[in-house]
mmCIF file of C-alpha atoms and ligand atoms in Angstrom:
data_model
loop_
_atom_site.group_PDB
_atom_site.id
_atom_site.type_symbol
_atom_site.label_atom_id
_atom_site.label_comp_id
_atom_site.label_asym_id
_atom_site.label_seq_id
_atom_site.Cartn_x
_atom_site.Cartn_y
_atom_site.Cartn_z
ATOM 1 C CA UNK X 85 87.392 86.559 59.103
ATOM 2 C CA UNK X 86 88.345 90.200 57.559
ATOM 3 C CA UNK X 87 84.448 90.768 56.274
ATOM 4 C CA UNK X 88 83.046 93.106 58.711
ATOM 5 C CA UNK X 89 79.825 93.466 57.598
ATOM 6 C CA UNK X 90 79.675 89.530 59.992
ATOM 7 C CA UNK X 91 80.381 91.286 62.707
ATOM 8 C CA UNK X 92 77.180 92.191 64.517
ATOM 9 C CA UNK X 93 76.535 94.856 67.407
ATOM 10 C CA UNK X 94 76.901 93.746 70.627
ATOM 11 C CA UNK X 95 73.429 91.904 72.326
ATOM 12 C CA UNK X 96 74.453 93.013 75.793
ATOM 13 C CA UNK X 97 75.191 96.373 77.889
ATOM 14 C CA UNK X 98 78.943 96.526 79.142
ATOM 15 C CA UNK X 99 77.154 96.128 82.490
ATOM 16 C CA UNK X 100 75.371 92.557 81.148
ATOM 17 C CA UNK X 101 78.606 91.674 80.409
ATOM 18 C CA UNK X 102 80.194 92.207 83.897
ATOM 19 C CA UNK X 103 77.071 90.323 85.133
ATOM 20 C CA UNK X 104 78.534 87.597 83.051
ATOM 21 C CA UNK X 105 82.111 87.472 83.823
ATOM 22 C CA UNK X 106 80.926 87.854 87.388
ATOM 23 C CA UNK X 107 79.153 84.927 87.585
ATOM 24 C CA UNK X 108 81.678 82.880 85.342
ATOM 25 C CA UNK X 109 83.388 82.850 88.973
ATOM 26 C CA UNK X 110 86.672 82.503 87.377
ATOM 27 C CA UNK X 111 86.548 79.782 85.100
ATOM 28 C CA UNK X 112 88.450 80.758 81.967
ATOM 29 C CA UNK X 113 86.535 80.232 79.187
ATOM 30 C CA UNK X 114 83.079 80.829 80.577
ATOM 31 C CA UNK X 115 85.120 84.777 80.662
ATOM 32 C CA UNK X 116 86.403 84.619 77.370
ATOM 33 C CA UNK X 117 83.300 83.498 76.015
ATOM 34 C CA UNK X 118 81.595 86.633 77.620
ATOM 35 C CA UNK X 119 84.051 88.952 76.192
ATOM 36 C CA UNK X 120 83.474 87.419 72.239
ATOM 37 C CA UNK X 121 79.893 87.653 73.029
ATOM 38 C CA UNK X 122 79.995 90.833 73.853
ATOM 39 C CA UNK X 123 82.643 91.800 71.051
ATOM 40 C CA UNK X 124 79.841 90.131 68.272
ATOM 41 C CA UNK X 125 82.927 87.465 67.844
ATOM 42 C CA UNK X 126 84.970 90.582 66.298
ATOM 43 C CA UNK X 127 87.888 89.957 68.918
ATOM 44 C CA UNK X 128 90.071 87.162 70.328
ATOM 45 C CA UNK X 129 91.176 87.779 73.673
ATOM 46 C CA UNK X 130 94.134 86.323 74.955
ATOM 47 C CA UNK X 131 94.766 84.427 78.464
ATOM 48 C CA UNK X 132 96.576 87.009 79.894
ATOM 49 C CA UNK X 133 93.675 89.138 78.731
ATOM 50 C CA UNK X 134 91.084 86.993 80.942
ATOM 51 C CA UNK X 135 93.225 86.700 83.596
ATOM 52 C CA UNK X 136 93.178 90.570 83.940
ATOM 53 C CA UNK X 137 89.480 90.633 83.153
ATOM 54 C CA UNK X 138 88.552 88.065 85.972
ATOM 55 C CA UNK X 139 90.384 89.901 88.203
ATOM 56 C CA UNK X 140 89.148 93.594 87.248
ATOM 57 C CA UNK X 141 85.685 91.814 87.895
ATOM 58 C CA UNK X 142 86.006 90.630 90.810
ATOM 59 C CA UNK X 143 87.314 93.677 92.516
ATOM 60 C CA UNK X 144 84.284 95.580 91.211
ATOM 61 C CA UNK X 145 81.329 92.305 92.304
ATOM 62 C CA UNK X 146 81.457 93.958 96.460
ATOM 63 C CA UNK X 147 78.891 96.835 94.069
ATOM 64 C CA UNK X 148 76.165 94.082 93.189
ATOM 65 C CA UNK X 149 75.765 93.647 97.509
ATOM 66 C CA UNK X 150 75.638 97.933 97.990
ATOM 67 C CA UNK X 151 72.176 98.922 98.244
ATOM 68 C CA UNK X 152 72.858 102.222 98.836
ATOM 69 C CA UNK X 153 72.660 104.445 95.690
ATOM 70 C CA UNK X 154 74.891 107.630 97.542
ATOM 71 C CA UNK X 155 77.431 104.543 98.083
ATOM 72 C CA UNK X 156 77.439 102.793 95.225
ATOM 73 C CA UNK X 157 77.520 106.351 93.385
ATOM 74 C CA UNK X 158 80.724 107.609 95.562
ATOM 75 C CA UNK X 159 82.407 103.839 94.850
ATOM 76 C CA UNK X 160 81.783 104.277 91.085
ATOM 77 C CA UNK X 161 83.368 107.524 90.904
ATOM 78 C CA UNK X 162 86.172 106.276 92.303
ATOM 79 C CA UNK X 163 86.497 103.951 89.567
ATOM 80 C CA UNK X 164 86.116 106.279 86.640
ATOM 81 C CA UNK X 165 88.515 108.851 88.331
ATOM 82 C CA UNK X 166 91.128 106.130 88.167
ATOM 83 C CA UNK X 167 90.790 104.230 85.288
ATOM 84 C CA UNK X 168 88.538 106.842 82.901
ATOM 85 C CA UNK X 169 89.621 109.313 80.483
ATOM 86 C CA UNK X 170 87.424 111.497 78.183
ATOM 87 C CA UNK X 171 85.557 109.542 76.227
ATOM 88 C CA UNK X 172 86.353 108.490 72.611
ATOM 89 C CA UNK X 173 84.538 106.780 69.549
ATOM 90 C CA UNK X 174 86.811 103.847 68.257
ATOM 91 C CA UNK X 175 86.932 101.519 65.851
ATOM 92 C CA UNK X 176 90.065 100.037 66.152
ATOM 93 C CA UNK X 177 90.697 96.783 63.674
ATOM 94 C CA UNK X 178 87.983 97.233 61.439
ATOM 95 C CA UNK X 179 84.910 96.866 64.354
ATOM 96 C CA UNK X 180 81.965 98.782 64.284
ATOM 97 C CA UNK X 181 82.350 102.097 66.300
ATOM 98 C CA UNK X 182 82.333 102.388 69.690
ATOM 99 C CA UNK X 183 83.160 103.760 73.116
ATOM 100 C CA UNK X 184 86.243 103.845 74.975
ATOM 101 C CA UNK X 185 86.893 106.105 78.150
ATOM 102 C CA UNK X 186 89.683 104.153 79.547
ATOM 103 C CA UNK X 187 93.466 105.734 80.328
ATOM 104 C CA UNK X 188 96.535 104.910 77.434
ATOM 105 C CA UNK X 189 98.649 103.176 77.295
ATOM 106 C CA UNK X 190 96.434 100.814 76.823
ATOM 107 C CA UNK X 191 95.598 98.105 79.859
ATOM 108 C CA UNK X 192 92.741 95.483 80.000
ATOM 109 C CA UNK X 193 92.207 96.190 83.675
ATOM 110 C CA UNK X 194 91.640 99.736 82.786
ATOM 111 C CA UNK X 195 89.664 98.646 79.716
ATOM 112 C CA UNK X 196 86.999 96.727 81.405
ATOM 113 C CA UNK X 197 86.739 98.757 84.894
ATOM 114 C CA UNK X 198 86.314 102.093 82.713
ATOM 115 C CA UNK X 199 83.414 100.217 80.375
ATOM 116 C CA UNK X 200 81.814 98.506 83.427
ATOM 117 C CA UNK X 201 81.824 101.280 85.563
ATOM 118 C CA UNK X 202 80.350 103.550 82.852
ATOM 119 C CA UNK X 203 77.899 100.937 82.036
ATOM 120 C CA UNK X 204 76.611 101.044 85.842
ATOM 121 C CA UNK X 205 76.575 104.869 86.451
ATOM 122 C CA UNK X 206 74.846 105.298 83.355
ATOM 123 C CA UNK X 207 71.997 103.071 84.361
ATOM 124 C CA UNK X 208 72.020 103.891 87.707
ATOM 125 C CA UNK X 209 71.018 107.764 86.444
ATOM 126 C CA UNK X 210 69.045 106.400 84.042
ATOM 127 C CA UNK X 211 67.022 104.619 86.266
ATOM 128 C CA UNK X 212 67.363 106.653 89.294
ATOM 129 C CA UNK X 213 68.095 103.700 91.548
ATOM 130 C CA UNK X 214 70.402 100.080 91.911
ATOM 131 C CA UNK X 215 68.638 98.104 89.240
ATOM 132 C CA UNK X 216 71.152 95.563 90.125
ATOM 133 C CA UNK X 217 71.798 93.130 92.696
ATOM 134 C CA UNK X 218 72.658 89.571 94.024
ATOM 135 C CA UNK X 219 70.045 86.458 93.812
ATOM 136 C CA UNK X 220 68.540 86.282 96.988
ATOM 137 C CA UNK X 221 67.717 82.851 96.941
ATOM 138 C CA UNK X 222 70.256 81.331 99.494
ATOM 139 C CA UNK X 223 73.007 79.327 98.107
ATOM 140 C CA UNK X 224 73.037 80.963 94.692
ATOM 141 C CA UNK X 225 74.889 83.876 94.972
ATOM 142 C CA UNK X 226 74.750 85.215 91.278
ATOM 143 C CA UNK X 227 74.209 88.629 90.435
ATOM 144 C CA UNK X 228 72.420 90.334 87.753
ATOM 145 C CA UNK X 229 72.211 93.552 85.913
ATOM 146 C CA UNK X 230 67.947 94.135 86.540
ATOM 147 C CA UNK X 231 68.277 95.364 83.058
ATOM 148 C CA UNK X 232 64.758 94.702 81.114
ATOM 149 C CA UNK X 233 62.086 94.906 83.642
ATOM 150 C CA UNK X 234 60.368 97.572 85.041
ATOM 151 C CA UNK X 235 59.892 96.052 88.541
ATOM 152 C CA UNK X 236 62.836 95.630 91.034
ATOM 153 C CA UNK X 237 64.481 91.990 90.484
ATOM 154 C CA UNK X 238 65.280 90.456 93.515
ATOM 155 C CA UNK X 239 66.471 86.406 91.893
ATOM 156 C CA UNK X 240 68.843 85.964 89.265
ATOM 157 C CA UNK X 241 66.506 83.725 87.240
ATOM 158 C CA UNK X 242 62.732 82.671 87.536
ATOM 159 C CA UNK X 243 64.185 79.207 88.149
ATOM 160 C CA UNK X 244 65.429 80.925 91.457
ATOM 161 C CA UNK X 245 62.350 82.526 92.529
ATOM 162 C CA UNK X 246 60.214 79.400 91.624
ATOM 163 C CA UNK X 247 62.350 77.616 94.141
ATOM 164 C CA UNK X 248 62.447 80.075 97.132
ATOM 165 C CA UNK X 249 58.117 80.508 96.555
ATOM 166 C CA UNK X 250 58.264 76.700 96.467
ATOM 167 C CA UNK X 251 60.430 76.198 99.665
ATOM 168 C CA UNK X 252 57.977 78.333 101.262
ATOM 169 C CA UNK X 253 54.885 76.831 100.522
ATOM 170 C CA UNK X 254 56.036 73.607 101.785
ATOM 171 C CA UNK X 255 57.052 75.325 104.946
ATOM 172 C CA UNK X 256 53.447 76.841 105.281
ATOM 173 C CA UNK X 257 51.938 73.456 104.693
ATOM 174 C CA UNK X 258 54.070 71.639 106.960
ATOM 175 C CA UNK X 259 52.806 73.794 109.954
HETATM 176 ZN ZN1 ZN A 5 87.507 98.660 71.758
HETATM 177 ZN ZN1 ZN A 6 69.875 82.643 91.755
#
């Protein structure tokens, strides 16, 4: 497909798509699938390109359990220092234009730790707290990016909180 004008602009913050390949807990395709989402179907991305991806992710999920916003501010500085340049508009093979901030030569690691970790500290200031988190409903362990609502978000899904609100009902009423 060489027509660009298909392509379409991305549905999802960099930090939705973490939130994705997070919670594809390393199964392949549910990763690459996140990536060509995210991409508008503009790129193909490779195995070894996943592998990296799924392994960049998970070393950044421990920041969906900080609470902390001086902590989880201090651990995403770490993360642009090393794998963040100066930012620069791209649009390499013919895609729309957009960001990259990671370190040449060019590295997928790099790639998606510099665009997730951006993603986060720019919501975290815009927001002025962790809108993100992991699904408190025991057994799920998702996380999510709290993106889209004004309140704090405490389940991954409604189908989450429906159950926990559920579970405790019945626990009232048995008593
Ligand atoms: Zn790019
Ligand atoms: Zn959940």
């Amino acid at each position: 497909m060489d027509d660009v004008t298909s392509v379409s602009a991305p549905r999802h913050s960099a930090l939705e798509r973490l939130v994705a390949v997070v919670n594809a807990r390393g199964q392949s395709e549910s990763i690459r699938s996140a990536l060509t989402d995210f991409a508008g179907g503009a790129e193909s991305y490779s195995d070894d390109a996943v592998t990296a991806v799924g392994r960049a992710a998970a070393t950044v999920e421990a920041l969906f359990d900080v609470g902390d916003i001086d902590v989880a501010a201090a651990q995403l500085n770490d993360i642009l220092t090393s794998t963040s340049s100066a930012p620069r508009l791209s649009n390499h093979g013919g895609v729309r234009w957009h960001l990259h901030l990671d370190t040449q030569p060019f590295d997928w690691s790099r790639w998606f730790l510099s665009a997730s970790a951006l993603s986060m500290a720019v919501t975290l200031s815009d927001h002025s707290r962790i809108t993100w988190g992991r699904c408190a409903r025991p057994g799920c362990g998702l996380v999510f990016s709290g993106l889209g609502r004004g309140s704090a978000q405490t389940y991954c899904s409604n189908r989450c909180g429906s159950r926990v609100r559920m579970a405790k009902r019945r626990a009232a009423a048995a008593h």
